[in-house]
PDB file of C-alpha atoms in Angstrom:
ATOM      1  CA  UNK K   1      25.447   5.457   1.456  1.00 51.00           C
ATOM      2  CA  UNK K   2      24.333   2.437  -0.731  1.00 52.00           C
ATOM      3  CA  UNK K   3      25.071  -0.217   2.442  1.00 59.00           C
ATOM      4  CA  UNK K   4      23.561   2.214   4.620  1.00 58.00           C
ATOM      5  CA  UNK K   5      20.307   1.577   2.554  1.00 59.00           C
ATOM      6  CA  UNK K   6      20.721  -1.693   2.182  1.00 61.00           C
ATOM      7  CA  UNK K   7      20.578  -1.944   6.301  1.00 76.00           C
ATOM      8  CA  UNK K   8      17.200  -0.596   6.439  1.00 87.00           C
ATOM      9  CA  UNK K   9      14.094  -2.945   6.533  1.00 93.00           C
ATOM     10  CA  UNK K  10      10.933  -2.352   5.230  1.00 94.00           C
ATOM     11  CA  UNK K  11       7.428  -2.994   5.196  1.00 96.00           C
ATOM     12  CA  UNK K  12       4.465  -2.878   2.921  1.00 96.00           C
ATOM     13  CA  UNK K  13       1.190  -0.903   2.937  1.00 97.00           C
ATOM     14  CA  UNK K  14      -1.319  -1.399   0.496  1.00 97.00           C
ATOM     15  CA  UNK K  15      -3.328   1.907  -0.585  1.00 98.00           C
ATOM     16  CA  UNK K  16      -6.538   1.000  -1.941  1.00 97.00           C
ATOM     17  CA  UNK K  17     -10.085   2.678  -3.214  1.00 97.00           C
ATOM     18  CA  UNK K  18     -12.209   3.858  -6.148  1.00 97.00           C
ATOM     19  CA  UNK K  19     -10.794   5.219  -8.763  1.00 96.00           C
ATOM     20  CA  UNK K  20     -10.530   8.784  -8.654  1.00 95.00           C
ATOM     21  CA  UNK K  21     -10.147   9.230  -5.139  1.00 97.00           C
ATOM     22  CA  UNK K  22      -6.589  10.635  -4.615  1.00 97.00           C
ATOM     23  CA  UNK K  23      -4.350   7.577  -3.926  1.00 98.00           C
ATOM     24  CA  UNK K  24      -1.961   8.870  -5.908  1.00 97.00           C
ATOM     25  CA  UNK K  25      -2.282  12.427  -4.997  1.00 97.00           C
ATOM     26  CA  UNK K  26      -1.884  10.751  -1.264  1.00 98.00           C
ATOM     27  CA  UNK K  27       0.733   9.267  -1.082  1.00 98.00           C
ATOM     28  CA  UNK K  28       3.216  11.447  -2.983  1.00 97.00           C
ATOM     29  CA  UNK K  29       2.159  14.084  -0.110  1.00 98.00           C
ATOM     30  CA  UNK K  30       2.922  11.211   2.356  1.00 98.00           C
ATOM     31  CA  UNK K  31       6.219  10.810   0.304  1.00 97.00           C
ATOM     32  CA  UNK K  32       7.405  13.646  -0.500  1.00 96.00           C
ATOM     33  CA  UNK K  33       5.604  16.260   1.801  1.00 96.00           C
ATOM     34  CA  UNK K  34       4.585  18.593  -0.881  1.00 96.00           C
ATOM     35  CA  UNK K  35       1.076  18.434  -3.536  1.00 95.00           C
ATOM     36  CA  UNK K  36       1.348  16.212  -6.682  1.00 94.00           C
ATOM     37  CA  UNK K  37       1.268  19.066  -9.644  1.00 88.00           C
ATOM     38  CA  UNK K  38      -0.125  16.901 -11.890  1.00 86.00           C
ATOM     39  CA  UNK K  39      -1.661  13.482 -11.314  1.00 82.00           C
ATOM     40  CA  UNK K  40      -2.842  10.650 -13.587  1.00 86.00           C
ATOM     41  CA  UNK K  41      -4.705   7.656 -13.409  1.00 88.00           C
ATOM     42  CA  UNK K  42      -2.703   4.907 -12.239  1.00 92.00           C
ATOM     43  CA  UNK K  43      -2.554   1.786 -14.528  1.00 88.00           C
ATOM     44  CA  UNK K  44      -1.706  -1.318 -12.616  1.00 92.00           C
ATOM     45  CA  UNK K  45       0.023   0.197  -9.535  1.00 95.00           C
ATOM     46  CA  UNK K  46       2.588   2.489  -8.607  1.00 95.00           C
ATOM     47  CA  UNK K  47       4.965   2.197  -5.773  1.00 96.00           C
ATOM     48  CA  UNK K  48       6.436   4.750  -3.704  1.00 97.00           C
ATOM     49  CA  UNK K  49       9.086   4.424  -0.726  1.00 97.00           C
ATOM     50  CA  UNK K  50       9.651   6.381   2.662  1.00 97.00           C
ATOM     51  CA  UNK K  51      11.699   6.588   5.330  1.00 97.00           C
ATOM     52  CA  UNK K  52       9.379   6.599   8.738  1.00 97.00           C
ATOM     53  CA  UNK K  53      11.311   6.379  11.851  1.00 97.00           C
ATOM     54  CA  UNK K  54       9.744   3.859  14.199  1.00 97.00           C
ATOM     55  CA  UNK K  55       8.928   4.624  17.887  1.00 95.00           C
ATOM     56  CA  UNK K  56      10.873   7.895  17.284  1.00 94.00           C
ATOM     57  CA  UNK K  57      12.378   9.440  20.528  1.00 93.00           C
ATOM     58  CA  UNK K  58      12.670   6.288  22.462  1.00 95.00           C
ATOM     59  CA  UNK K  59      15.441   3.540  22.792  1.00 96.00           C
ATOM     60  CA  UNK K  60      13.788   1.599  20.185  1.00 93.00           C
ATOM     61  CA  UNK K  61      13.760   3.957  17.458  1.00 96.00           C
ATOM     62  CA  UNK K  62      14.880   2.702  14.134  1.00 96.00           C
ATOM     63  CA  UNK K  63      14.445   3.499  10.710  1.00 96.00           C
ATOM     64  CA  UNK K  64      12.194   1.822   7.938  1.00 97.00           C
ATOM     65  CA  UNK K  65      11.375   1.566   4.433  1.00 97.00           C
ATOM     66  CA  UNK K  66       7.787   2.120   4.021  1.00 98.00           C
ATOM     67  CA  UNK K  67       6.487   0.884   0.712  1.00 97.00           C
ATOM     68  CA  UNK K  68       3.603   2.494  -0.255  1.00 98.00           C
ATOM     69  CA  UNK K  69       1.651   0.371  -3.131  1.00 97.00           C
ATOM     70  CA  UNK K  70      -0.768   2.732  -4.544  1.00 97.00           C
ATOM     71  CA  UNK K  71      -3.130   0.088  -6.617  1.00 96.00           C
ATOM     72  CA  UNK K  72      -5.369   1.272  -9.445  1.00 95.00           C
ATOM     73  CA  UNK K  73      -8.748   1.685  -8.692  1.00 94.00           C
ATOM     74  CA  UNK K  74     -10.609   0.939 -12.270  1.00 91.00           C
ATOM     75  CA  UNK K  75     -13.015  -2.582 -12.501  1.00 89.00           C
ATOM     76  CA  UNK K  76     -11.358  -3.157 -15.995  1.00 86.00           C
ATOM     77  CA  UNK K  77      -8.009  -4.855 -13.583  1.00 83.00           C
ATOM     78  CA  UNK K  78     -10.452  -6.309 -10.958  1.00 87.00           C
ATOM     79  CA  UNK K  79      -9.999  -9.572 -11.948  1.00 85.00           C
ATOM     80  CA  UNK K  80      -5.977  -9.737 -11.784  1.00 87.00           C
ATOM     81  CA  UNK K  81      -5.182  -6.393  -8.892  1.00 91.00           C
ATOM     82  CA  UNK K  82      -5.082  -9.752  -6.188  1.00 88.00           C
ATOM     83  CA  UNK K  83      -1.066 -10.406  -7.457  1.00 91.00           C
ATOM     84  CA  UNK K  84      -0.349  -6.847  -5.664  1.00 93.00           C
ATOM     85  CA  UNK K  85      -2.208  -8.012  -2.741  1.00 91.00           C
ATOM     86  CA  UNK K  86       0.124 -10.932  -0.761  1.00 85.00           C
ATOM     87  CA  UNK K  87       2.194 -10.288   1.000  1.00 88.00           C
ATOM     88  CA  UNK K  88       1.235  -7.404   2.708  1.00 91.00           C
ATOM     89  CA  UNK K  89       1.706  -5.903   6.405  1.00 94.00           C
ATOM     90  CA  UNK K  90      -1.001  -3.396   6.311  1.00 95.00           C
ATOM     91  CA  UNK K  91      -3.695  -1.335   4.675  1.00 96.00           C
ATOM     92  CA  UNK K  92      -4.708   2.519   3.901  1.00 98.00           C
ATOM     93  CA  UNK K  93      -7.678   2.713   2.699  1.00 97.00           C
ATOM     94  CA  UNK K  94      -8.494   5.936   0.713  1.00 98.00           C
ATOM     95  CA  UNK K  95     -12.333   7.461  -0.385  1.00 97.00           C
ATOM     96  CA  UNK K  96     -13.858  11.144  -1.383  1.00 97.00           C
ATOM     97  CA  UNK K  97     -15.782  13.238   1.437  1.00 95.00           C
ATOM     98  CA  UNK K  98     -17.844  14.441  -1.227  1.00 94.00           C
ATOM     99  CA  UNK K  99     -18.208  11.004  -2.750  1.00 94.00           C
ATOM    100  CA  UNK K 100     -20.451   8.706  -0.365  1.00 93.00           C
ATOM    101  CA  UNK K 101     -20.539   5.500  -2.976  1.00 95.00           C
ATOM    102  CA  UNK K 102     -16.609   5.880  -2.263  1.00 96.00           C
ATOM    103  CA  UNK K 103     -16.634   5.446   1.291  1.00 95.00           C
ATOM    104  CA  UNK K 104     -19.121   2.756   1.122  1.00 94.00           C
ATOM    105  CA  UNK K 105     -16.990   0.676  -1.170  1.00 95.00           C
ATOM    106  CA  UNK K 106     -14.306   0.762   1.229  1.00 95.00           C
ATOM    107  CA  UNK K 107     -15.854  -2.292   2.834  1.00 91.00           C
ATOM    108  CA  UNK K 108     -15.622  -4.092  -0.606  1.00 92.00           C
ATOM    109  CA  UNK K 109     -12.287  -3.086  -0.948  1.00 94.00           C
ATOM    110  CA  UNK K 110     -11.154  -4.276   2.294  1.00 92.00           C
ATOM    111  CA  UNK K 111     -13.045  -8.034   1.559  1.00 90.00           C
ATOM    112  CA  UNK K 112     -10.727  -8.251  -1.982  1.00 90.00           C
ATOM    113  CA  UNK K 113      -7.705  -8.117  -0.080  1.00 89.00           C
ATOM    114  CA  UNK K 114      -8.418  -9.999   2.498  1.00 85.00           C
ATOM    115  CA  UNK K 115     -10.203 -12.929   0.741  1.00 79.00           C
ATOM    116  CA  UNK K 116      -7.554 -14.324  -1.559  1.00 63.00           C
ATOM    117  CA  UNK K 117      -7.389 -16.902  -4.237  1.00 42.00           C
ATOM    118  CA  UNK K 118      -7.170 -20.938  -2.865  1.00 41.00           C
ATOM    119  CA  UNK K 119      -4.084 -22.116  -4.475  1.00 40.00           C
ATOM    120  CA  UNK K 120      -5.082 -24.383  -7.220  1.00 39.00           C
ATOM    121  CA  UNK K 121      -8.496 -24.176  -6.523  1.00 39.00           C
ATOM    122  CA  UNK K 122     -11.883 -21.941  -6.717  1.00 44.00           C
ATOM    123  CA  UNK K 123     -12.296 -21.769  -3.151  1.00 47.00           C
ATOM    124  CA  UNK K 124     -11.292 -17.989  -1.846  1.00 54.00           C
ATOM    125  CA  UNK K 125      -9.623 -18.699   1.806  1.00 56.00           C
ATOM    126  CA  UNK K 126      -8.798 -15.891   4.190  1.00 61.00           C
ATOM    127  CA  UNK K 127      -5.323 -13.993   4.134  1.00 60.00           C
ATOM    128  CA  UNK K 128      -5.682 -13.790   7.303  1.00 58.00           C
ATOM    129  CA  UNK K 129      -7.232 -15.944  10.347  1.00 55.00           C
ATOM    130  CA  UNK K 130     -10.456 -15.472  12.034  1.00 53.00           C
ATOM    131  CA  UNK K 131     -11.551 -12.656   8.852  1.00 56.00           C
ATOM    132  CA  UNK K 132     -15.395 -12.894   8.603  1.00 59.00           C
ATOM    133  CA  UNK K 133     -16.632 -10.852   5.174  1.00 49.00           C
ATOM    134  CA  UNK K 134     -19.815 -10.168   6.713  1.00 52.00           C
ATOM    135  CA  UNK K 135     -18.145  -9.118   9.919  1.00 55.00           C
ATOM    136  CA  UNK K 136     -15.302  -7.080  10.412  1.00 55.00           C
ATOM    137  CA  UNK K 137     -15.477  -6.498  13.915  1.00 49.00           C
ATOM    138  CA  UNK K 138     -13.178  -7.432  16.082  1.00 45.00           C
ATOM    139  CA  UNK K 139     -10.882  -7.669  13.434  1.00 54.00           C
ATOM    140  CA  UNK K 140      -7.319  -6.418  14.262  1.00 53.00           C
ATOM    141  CA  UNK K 141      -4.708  -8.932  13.360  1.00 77.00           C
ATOM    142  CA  UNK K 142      -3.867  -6.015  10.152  1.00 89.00           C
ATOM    143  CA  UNK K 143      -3.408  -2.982  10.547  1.00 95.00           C
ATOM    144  CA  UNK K 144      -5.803  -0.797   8.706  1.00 95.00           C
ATOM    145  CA  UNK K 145      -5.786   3.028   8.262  1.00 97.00           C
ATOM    146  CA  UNK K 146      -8.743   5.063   6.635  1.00 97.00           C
ATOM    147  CA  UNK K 147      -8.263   8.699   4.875  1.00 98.00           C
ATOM    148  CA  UNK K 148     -11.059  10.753   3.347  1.00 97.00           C
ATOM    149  CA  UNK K 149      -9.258  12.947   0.647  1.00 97.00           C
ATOM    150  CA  UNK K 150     -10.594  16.260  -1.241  1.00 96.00           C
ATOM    151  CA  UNK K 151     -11.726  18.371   2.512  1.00 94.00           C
ATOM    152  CA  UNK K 152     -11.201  21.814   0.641  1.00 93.00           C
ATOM    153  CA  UNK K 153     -14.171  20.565  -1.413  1.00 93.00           C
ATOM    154  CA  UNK K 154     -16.241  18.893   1.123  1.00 90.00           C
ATOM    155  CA  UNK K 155     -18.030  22.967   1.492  1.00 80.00           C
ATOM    156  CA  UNK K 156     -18.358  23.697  -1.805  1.00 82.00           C
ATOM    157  CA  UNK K 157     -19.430  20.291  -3.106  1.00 74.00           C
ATOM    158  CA  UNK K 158     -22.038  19.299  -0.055  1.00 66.00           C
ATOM    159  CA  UNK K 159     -22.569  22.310   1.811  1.00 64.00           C
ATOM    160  CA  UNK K 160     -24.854  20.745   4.366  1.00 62.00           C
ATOM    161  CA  UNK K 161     -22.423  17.496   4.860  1.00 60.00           C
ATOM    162  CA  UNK K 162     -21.173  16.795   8.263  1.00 64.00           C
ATOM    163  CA  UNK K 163     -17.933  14.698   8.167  1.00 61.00           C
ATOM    164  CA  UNK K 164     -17.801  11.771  10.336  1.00 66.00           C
ATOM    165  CA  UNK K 165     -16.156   8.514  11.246  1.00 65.00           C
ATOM    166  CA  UNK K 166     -16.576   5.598   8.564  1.00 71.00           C
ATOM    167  CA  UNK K 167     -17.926   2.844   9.484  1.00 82.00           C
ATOM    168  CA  UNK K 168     -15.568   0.681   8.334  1.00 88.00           C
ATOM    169  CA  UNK K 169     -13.098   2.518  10.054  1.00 90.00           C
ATOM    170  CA  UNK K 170     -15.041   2.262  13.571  1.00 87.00           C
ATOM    171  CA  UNK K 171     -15.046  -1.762  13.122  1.00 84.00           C
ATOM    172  CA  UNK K 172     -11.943  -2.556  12.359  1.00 86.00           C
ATOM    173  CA  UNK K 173     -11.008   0.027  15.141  1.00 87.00           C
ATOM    174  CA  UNK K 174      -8.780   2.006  12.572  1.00 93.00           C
ATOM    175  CA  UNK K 175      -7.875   5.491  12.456  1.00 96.00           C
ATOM    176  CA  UNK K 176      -9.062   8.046  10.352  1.00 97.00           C
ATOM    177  CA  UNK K 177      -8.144  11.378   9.012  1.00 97.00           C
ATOM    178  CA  UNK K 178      -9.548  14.053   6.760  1.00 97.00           C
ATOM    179  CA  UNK K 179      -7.024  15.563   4.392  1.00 97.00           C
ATOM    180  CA  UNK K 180      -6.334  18.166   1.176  1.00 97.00           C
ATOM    181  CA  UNK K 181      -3.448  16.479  -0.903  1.00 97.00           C
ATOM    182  CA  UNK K 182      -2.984  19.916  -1.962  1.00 95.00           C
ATOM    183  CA  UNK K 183      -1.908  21.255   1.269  1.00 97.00           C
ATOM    184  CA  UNK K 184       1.038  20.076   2.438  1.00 96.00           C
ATOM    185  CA  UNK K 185      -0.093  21.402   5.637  1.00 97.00           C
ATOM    186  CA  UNK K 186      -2.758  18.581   6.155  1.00 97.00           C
ATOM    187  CA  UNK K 187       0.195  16.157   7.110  1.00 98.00           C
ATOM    188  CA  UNK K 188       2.230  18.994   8.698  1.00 97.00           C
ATOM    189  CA  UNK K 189       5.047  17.825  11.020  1.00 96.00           C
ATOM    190  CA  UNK K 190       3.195  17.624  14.276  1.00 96.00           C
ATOM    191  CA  UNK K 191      -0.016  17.644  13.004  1.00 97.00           C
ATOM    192  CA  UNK K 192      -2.676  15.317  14.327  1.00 98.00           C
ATOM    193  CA  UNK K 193      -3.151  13.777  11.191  1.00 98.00           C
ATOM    194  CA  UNK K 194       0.440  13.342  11.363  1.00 98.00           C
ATOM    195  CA  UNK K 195       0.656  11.395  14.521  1.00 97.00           C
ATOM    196  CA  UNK K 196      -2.234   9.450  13.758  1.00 98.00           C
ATOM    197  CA  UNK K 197      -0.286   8.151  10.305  1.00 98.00           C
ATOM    198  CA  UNK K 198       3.188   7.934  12.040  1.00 98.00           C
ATOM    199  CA  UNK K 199       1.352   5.794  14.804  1.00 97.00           C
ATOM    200  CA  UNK K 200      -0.162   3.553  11.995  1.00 98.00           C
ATOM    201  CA  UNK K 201       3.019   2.902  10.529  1.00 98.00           C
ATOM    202  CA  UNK K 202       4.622   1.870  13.957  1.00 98.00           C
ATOM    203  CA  UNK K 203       1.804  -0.871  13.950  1.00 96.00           C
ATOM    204  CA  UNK K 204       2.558  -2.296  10.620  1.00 97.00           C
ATOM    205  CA  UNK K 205       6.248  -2.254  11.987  1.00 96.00           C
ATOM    206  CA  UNK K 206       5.083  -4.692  14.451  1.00 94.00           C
ATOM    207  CA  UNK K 207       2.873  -6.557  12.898  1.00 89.00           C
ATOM    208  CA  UNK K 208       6.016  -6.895  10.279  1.00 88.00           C
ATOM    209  CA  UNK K 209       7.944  -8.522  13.279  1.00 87.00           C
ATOM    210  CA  UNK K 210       6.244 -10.860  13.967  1.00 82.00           C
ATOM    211  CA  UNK K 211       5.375 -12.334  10.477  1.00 75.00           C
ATOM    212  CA  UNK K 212       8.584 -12.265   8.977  1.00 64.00           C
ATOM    213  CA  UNK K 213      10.190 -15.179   6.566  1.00 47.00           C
ATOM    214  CA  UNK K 214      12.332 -16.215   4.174  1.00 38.00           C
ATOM    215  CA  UNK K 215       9.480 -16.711   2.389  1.00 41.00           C
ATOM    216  CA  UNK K 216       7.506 -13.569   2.400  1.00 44.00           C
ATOM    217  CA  UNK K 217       8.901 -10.617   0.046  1.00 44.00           C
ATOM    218  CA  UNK K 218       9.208  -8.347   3.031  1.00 43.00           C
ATOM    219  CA  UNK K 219      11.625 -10.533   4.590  1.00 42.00           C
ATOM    220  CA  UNK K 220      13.971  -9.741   1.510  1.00 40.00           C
ATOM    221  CA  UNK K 221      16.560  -7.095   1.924  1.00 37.00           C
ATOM    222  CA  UNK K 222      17.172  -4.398  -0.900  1.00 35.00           C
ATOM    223  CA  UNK K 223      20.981  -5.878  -1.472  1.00 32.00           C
ATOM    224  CA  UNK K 224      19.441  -9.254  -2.164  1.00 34.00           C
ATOM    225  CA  UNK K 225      20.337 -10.197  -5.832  1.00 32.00           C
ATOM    226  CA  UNK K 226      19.324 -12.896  -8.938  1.00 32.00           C
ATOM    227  CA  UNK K 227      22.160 -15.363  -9.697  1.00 32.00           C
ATOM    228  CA  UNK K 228      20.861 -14.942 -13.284  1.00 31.00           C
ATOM    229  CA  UNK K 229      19.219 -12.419 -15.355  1.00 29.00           C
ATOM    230  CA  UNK K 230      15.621 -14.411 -15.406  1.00 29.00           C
ATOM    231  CA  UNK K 231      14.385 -17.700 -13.755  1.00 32.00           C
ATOM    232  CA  UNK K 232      10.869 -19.151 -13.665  1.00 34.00           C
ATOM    233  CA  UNK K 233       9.063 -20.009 -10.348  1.00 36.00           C
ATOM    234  CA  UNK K 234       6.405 -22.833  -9.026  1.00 34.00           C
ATOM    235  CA  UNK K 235       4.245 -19.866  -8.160  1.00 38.00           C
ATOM    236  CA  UNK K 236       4.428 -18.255 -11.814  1.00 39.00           C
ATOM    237  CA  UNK K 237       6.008 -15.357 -10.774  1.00 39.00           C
ATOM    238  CA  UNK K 238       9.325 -14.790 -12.668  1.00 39.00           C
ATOM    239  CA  UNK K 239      12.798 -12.758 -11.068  1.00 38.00           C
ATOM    240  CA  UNK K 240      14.940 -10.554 -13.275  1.00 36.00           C
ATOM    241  CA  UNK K 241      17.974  -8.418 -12.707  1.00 36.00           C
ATOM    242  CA  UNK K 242      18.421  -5.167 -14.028  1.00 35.00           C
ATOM    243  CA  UNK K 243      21.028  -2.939 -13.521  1.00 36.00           C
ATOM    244  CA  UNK K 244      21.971  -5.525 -10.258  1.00 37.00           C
ATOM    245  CA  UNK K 245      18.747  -4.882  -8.266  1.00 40.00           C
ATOM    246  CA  UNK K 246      16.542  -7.566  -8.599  1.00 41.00           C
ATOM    247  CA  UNK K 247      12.625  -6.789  -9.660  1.00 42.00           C
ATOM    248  CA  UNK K 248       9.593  -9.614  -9.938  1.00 44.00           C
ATOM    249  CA  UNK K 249       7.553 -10.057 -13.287  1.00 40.00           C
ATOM    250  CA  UNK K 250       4.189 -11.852 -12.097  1.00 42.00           C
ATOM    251  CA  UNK K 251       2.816 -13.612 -14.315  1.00 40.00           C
ATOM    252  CA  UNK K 252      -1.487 -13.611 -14.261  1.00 41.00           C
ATOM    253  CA  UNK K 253      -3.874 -15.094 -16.968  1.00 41.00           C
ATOM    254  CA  UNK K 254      -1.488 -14.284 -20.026  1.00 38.00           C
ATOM    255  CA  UNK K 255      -1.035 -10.908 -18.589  1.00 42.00           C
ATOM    256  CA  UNK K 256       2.125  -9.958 -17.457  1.00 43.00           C
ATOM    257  CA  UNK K 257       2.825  -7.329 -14.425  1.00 45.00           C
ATOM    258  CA  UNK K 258       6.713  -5.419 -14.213  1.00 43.00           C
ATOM    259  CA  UNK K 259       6.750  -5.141 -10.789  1.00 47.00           C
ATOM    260  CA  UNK K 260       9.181  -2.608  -9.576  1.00 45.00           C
ATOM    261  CA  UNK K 261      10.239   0.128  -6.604  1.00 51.00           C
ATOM    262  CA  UNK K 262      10.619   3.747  -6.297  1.00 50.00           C
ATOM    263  CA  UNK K 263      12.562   4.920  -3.289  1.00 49.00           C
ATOM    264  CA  UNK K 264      14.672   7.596  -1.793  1.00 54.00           C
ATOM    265  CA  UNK K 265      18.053   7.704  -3.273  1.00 49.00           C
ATOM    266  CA  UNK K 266      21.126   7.526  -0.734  1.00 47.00           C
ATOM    267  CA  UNK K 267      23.427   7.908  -3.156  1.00 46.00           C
ATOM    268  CA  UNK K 268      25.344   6.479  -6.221  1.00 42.00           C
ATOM    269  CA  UNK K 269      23.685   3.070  -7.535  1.00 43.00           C
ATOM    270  CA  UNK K 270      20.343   3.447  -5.143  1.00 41.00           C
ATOM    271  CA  UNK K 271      17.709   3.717  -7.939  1.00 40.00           C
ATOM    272  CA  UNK K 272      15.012   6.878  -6.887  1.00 42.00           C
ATOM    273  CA  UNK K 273      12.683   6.455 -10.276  1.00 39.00           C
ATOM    274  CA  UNK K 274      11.207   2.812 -10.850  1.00 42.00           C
ATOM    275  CA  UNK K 275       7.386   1.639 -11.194  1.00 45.00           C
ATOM    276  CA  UNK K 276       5.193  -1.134 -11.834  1.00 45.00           C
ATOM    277  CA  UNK K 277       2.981  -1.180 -15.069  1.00 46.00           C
ATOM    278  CA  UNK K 278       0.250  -3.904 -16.343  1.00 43.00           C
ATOM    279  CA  UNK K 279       2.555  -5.202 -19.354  1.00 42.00           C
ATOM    280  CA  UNK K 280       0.669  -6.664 -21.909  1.00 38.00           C
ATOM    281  CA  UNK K 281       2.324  -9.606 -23.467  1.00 36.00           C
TER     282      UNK K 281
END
């Protein structure tokens, strides 16, 4: 069961937006396909695995490893979120129907990941090629996905509030779906929302393809190991080995980041329980 894991590739989706939104709440429905009892505020960011099968019922279909990096929302980590943020094969971005500020933010959101840090310098270059921050349309090279949590409240909260398409998700020609992370039944089996998501994840598949490298940490299979317990990089990003799977510390203006996985166990020696926490130092 452990090689059969090992076999599988994977891709990963950044889950961004304000604080307080439901990321969390999200993506352990998306996960697990039941509510979150009780959800906290995520501190750094949290990652979550699961298995999506690509271009299901045709010759192509395959299975993958989606890796779900649910990033904390609060301003206080602003500053040092970016080392979460490369490399990365697509995007979900996540605001409250009843919160408008939330879903205008989204635009912000979508900038910081997309405008990175020059190496060595001050300059902030594109991610990607041809990203305008002014002007996101036409912009399709990643895959982006938009979700507008807490619908059960949408009535009692703004009576009079018609839900409609965000703007951000009409110019980067993305998706978007209305859910309640407290009904499992809002990404039912089926469902539209659930075809919409399972066709976004086929995307990120493909963009995935054709971006792989050596180089890029989703070209890295799970049974890829450390020759030592802890080496030092040119990047300042560190590697350690615990318990034989290897994990990255990044390393960020004296602050140090455990970076980590969480996915679906196959069996003996397949860790299931595993996050990634700011670390102070």
């Amino acid at each position: 069961m452990a090689n059969y894991a090992n076999a599988i590739s994977k891709v990963k989706i950044l889950v961004v937006g304000d604080s307080g939104v439901g990321k969390t709440s999200l993506v352990h429905l998306i996960c697990h396909g039941c509510a979150l009892g009780n959800s906290s505020w995520t501190i750094g960011c949290s990652v979550e695995v699961k298995v999506h099968e690509y271009r299901e019922g045709t010759p192509s279909q395959r299975q993958y490893f989606i890796e779900l990096w649910d990033v904390g929302g609060s301003n206080s980590h602003k500053n040092a979120r970016h080392v979460f943020y490369n490399p990365v094969h697509g995007i979900i971005l996540v605001h409250d129907l009843t919160n408008r500020k939330s879903q205008l933010n989204l635009r912000q959101w979508l900038s910081e990941i997309l405008i990175r840090e020059g190496g060595g310098s001050r300059s902030r270059l594109p991610l990607v090629e041809g990203f305008d921050a002014e002007q996101f349309g036409g912009f399709t090279q990643l895959p982006v996905f938009v979700v507008g949590t807490k619908q059960d409240l949408v009535a009692e909260v703004r009576p009079s509030l018609r839900v409609r398409s965000s703007t951000i998700a009409d110019e980067c020609a993305a998706d978007e779906i209305s859910v309640n992370t407290h009904d499992q039944r809002s990404l039912a089996p089926g469902s539209s929302n659930a075809v919409k998501l399972s066709r976004f994840f086929d995307k990120v598949i493909e963009r995935q393809q054709t971006t792989t490298s050596r180089t890029d940490l989703g070209g890295i299979s799970y049974n890829e190991k450390e020759p030592s317990m802890f080496r030092r990089n040119k990047s300042g990003s560190s590697f350690i080995n615990i318990d034989g799977d290897c994990h990255r510390i990044m390393r960020n203006n004296d602050k140090y980041f455990r970076v980590t996985r969480r996915w679906p166990s196959f069996g003996a020696g397949t860790p299931s329980s595993l996050e990634l926490l700011f670390c102070a130092p």
